[in-house]
Coordinates of C-alpha atoms in Angstrom, one line a residue:
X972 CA 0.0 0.0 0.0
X973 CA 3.0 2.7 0.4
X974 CA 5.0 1.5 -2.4
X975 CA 1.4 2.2 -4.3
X976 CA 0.7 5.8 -3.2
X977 CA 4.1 6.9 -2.9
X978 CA 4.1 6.8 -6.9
X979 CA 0.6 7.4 -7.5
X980 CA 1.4 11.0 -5.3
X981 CA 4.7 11.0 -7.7
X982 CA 2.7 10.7 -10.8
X983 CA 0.6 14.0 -9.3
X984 CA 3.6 15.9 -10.5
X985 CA 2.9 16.4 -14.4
X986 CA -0.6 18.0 -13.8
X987 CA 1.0 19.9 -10.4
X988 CA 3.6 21.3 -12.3
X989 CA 1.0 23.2 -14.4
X990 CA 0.4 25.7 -11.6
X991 CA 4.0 26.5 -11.4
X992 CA 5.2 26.7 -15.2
X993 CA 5.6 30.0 -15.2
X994 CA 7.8 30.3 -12.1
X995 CA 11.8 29.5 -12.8
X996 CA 12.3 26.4 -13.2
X997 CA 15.5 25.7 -10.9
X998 CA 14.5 27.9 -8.5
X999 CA 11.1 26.5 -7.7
X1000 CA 12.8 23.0 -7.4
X1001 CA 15.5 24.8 -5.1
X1002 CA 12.8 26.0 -3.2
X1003 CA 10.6 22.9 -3.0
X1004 CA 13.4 20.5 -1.6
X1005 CA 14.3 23.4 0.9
X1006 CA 10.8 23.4 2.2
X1007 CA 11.2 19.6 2.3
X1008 CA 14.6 19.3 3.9
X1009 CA 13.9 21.0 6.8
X1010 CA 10.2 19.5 7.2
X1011 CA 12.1 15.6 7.1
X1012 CA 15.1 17.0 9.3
X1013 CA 12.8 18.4 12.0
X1014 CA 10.9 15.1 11.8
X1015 CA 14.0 13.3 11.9
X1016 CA 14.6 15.6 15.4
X1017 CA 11.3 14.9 16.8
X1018 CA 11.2 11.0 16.3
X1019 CA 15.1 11.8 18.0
X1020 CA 16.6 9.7 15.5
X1021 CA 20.6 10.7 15.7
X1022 CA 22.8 12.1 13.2
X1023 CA 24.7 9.5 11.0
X1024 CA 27.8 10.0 9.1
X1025 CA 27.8 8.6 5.9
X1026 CA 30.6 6.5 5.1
X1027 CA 32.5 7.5 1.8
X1028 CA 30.4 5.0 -0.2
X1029 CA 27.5 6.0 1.5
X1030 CA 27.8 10.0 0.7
X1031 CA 28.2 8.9 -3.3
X1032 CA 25.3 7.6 -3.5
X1033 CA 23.7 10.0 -1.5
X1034 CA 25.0 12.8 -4.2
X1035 CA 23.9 10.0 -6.9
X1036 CA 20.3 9.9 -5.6
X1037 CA 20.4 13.8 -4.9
X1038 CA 21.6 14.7 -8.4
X1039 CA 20.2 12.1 -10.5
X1040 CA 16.9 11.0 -8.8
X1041 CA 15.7 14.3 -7.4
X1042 CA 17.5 17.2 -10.1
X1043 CA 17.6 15.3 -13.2
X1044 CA 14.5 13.7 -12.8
X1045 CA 12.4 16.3 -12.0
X1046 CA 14.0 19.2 -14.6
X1047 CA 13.9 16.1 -17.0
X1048 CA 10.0 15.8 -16.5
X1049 CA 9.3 19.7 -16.3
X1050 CA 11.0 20.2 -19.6
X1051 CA 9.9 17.1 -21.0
X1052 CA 6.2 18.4 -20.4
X1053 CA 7.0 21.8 -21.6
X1054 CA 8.6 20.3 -25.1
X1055 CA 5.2 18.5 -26.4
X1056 CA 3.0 17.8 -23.5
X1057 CA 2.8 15.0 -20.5
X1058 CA 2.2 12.2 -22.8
X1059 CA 5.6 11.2 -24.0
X1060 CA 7.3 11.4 -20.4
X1061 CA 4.5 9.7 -19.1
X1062 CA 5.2 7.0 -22.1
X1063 CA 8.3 6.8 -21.3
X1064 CA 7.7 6.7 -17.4
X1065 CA 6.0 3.7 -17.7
X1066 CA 9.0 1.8 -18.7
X1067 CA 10.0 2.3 -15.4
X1068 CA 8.6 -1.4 -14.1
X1069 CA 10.3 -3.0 -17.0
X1070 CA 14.1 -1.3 -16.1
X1071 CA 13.9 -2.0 -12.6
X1072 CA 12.9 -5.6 -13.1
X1073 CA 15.9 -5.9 -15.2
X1074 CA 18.2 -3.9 -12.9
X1075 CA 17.6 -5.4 -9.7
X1076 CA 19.0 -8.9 -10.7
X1077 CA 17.3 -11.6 -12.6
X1078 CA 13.8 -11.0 -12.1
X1079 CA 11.3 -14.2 -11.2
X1080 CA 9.0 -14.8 -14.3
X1081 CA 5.6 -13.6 -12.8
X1082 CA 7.7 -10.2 -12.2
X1083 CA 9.2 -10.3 -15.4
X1084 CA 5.6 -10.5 -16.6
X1085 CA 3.7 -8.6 -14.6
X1086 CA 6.6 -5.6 -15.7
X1087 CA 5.2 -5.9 -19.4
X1088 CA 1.5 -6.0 -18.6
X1089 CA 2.3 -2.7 -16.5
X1090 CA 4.4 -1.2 -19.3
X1091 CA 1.7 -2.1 -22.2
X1092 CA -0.7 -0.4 -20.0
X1093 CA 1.2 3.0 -19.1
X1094 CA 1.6 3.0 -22.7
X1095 CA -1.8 3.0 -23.5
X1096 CA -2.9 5.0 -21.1
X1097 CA -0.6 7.8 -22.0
X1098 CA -0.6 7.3 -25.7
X1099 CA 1.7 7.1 -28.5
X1100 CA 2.8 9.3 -31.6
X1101 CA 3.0 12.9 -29.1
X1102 CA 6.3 14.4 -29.0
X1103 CA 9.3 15.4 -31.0
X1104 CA 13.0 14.7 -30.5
X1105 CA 13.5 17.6 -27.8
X1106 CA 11.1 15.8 -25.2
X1107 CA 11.9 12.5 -26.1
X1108 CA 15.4 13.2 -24.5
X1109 CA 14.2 14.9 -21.7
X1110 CA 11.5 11.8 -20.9
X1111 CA 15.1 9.4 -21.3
X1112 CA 16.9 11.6 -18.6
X1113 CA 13.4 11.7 -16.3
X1114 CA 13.8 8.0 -16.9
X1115 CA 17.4 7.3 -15.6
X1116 CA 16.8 9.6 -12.5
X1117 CA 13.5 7.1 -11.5
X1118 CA 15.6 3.9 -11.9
X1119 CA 18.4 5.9 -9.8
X1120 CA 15.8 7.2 -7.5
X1121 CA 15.3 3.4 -6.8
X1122 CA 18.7 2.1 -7.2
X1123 CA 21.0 4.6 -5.2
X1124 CA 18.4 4.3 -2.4
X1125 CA 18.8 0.7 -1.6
X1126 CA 22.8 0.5 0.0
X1127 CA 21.2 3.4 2.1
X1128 CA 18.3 2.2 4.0
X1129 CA 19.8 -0.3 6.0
X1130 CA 22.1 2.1 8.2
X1131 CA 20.3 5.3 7.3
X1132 CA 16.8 4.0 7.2
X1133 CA 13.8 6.0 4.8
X1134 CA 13.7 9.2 7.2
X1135 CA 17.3 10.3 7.2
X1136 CA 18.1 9.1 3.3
X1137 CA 15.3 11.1 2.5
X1138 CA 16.7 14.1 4.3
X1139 CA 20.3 13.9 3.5
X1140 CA 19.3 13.4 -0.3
X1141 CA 16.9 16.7 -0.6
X1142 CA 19.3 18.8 1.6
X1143 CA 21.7 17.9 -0.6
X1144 CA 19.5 18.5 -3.9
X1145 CA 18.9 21.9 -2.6
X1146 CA 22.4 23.7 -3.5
X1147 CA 22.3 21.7 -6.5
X1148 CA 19.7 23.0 -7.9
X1149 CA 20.6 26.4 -7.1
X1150 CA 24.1 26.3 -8.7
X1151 CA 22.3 25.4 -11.5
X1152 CA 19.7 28.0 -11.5
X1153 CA 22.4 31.7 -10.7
X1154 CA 24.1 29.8 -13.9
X1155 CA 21.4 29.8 -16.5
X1156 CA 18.3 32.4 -14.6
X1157 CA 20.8 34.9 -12.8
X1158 CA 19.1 36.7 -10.1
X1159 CA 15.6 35.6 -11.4
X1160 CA 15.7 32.5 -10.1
X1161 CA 13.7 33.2 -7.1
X1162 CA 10.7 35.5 -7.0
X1163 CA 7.6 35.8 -4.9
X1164 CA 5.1 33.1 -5.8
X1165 CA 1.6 33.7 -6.3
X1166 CA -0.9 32.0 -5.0
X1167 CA -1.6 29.1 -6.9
X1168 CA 2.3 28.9 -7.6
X1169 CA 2.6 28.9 -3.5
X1170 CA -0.1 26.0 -3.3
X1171 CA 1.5 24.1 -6.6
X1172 CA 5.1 24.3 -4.6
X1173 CA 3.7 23.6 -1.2
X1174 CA 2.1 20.7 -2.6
X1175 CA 5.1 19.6 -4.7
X1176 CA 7.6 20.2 -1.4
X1177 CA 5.0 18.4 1.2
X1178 CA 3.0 15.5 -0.7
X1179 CA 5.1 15.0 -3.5
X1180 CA 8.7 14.7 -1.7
X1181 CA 8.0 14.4 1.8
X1182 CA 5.2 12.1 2.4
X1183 CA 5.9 10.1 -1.3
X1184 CA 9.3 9.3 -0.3
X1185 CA 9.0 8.6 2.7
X1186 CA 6.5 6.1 1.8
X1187 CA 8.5 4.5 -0.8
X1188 CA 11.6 4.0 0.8
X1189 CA 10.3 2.4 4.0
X1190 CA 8.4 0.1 1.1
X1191 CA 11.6 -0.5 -0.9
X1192 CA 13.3 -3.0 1.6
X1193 CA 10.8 -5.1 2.0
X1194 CA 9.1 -5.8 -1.6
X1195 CA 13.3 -5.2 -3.4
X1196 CA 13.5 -2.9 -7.1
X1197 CA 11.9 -5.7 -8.9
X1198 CA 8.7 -5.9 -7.2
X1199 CA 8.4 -2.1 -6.0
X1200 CA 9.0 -1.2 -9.3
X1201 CA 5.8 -2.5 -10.4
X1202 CA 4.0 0.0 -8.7
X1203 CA 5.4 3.3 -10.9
X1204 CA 3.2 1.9 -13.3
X1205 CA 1.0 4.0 -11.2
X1206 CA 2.8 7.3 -12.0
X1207 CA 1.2 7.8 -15.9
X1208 CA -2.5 6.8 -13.6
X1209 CA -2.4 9.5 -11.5
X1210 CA -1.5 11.7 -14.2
X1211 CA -4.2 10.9 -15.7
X1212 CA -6.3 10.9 -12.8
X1213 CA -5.0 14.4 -11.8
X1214 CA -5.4 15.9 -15.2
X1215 CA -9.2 14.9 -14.9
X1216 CA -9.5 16.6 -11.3
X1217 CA -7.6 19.5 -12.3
X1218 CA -10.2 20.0 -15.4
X1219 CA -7.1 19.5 -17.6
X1220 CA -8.5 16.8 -19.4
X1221 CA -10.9 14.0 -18.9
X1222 CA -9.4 10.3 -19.6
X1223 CA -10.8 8.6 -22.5
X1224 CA -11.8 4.8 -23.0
X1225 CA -8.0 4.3 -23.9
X1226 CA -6.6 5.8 -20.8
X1227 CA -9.2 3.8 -18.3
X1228 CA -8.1 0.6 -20.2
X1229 CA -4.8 1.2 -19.9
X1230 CA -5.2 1.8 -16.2
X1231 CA -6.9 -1.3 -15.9
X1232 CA -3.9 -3.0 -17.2
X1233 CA -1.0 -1.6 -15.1
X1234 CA -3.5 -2.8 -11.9
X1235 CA -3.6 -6.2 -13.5
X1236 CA 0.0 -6.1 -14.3
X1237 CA 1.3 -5.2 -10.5
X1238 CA -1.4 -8.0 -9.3
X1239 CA 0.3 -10.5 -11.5
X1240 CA 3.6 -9.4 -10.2
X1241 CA 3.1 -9.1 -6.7
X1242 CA 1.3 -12.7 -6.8
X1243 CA 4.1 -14.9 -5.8
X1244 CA 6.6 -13.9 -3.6
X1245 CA 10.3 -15.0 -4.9
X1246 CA 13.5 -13.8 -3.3
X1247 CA 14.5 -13.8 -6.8
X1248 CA 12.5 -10.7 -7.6
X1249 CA 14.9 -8.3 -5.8
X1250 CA 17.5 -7.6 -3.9
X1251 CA 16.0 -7.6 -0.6
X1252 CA 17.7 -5.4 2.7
X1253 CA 16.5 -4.8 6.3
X1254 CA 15.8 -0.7 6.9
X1255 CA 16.6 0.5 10.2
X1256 CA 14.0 1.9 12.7
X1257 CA 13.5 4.5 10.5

């Protein structure tokens, strides 16, 4: 059930991102994982989980995660959208079930399967034939940082557990992204949002990065990349689904099939459990 609505509240970020295209690119993202950073580090001082130092290995794939998963992927997926729309990325996207069966080590055959059934339906739920070369390299790189998202996290959460990987990796995204933004926006890269931009961020920094990761990286662990990936199937769904509540668009007979499909496909996956599926590691009490 987390592994499920962490990337159904991931795949909120297409339509979300509507309410802030206008506002600069890098330094909304700067802004969102600042928000979040310190929300998950005063959490982390609440629950009075100590400080732990990452060991040398540890703070590479910490950078990894911050610069692939969180930068790449989310600039890859903004400019993606802006290129030719949210179909392609979410295309794209939905590939993501496929890769992480492959990546996580030979994958058992009903995850293998279940991978496809989920990609066939992303696919048709999002659609083919949108797009243009521009935003089919943009939805590759949104691509990469999921599977690293995924990947990077799992030598993490057994020592650092989903709480402090999750705050290490967006303090760390934060100066990243604003390097990135002086260099190409100057001294427009911050500017006072209005209110739908403040609700689109809020929303992006709170549901989006706190609560979604959170929930995905306690999941992680416990179902390994192969059978957690299933679930980002879910991501193109709930762009669909927020498109529809956002007025944006309303899903056709195509996209409810399709959505039908990914379900089926993360059922089929999730019906056996096989070590083989993953790579499987114990979090820590966080």
């Amino acid at each position: 059930m987390g592994a499920a609505t962490a990337m159904f509240l991931v795949g909120t970020l297409a339509g979300v991102s509507g309410l802030i295209d206008s506002y600069p690119v890098y330094g909304g993202q700067a802004l969102r994982y600042f928000v979040a950073a310190i929300i998950l580090l005063v959490v982390t001082r609440v629950l009075g989980l100590r400080f732990v130092r990452p060991t040398a290995r540890e703070a590479l794939c910490l950078g990894g995660l911050a610069l692939l998963g969180l930068v790449v992927f989310n600039v890859c997926v903004i400019e993606s959208t802006r290129a030719s729309g949210p179909a392609l990325v979410g295309t794209v996207l939905g590939t993501v079930p496929l890769a992480l069966a492959l990546a996580g080590g030979r994958p058992a055959p009903r995850v293998l399967a279940g991978a496809c059934v989920v990609v066939a339906g992303a696919t048709l739920a999002t659609g083919l034939g949108s797009g243009n070369a521009t935003s089919l390299l943009w939805a590759l790189g949104a691509l990469v940082g999921e599977v690293s998202f995924s990947l990077l996290a799992i030598p993490l959460l057994p020592r650092l557990g989903a709480i402090r990987t999750s705050a290490y990796s967006t303090t760390l995204a934060v100066p990243m992204l604003a390097a990135i933004g002086l260099a190409t926006e100057g001294t427009g890269i911050l500017r006072t949002p209005t209110p739908a931009e403040a609700l689109g961020l809020a929303y992006l920094a709170i549901v989006v990065t706190v609560v979604a990761f959170f929930l995905w990286y306690k999941s992680l662990p416990r179902l390994g990349p192969g059978r957690a990936g299933l679930f980002a199937g879910l991501i193109p769904v709930a762009a669909i689904v927020t498109g529809a509540v956002l007025g944006v668009a309303m899903p056709s007979a195509y996209d409810l099939l399709g959505a039908g499909l990914v379900v089926a496909g993360i059922l089929v996956g999730l019906s056996r459990r096989n070590p083989a599926a993953g790579t499987v590691v114990s979090p820590s009490e966080a």
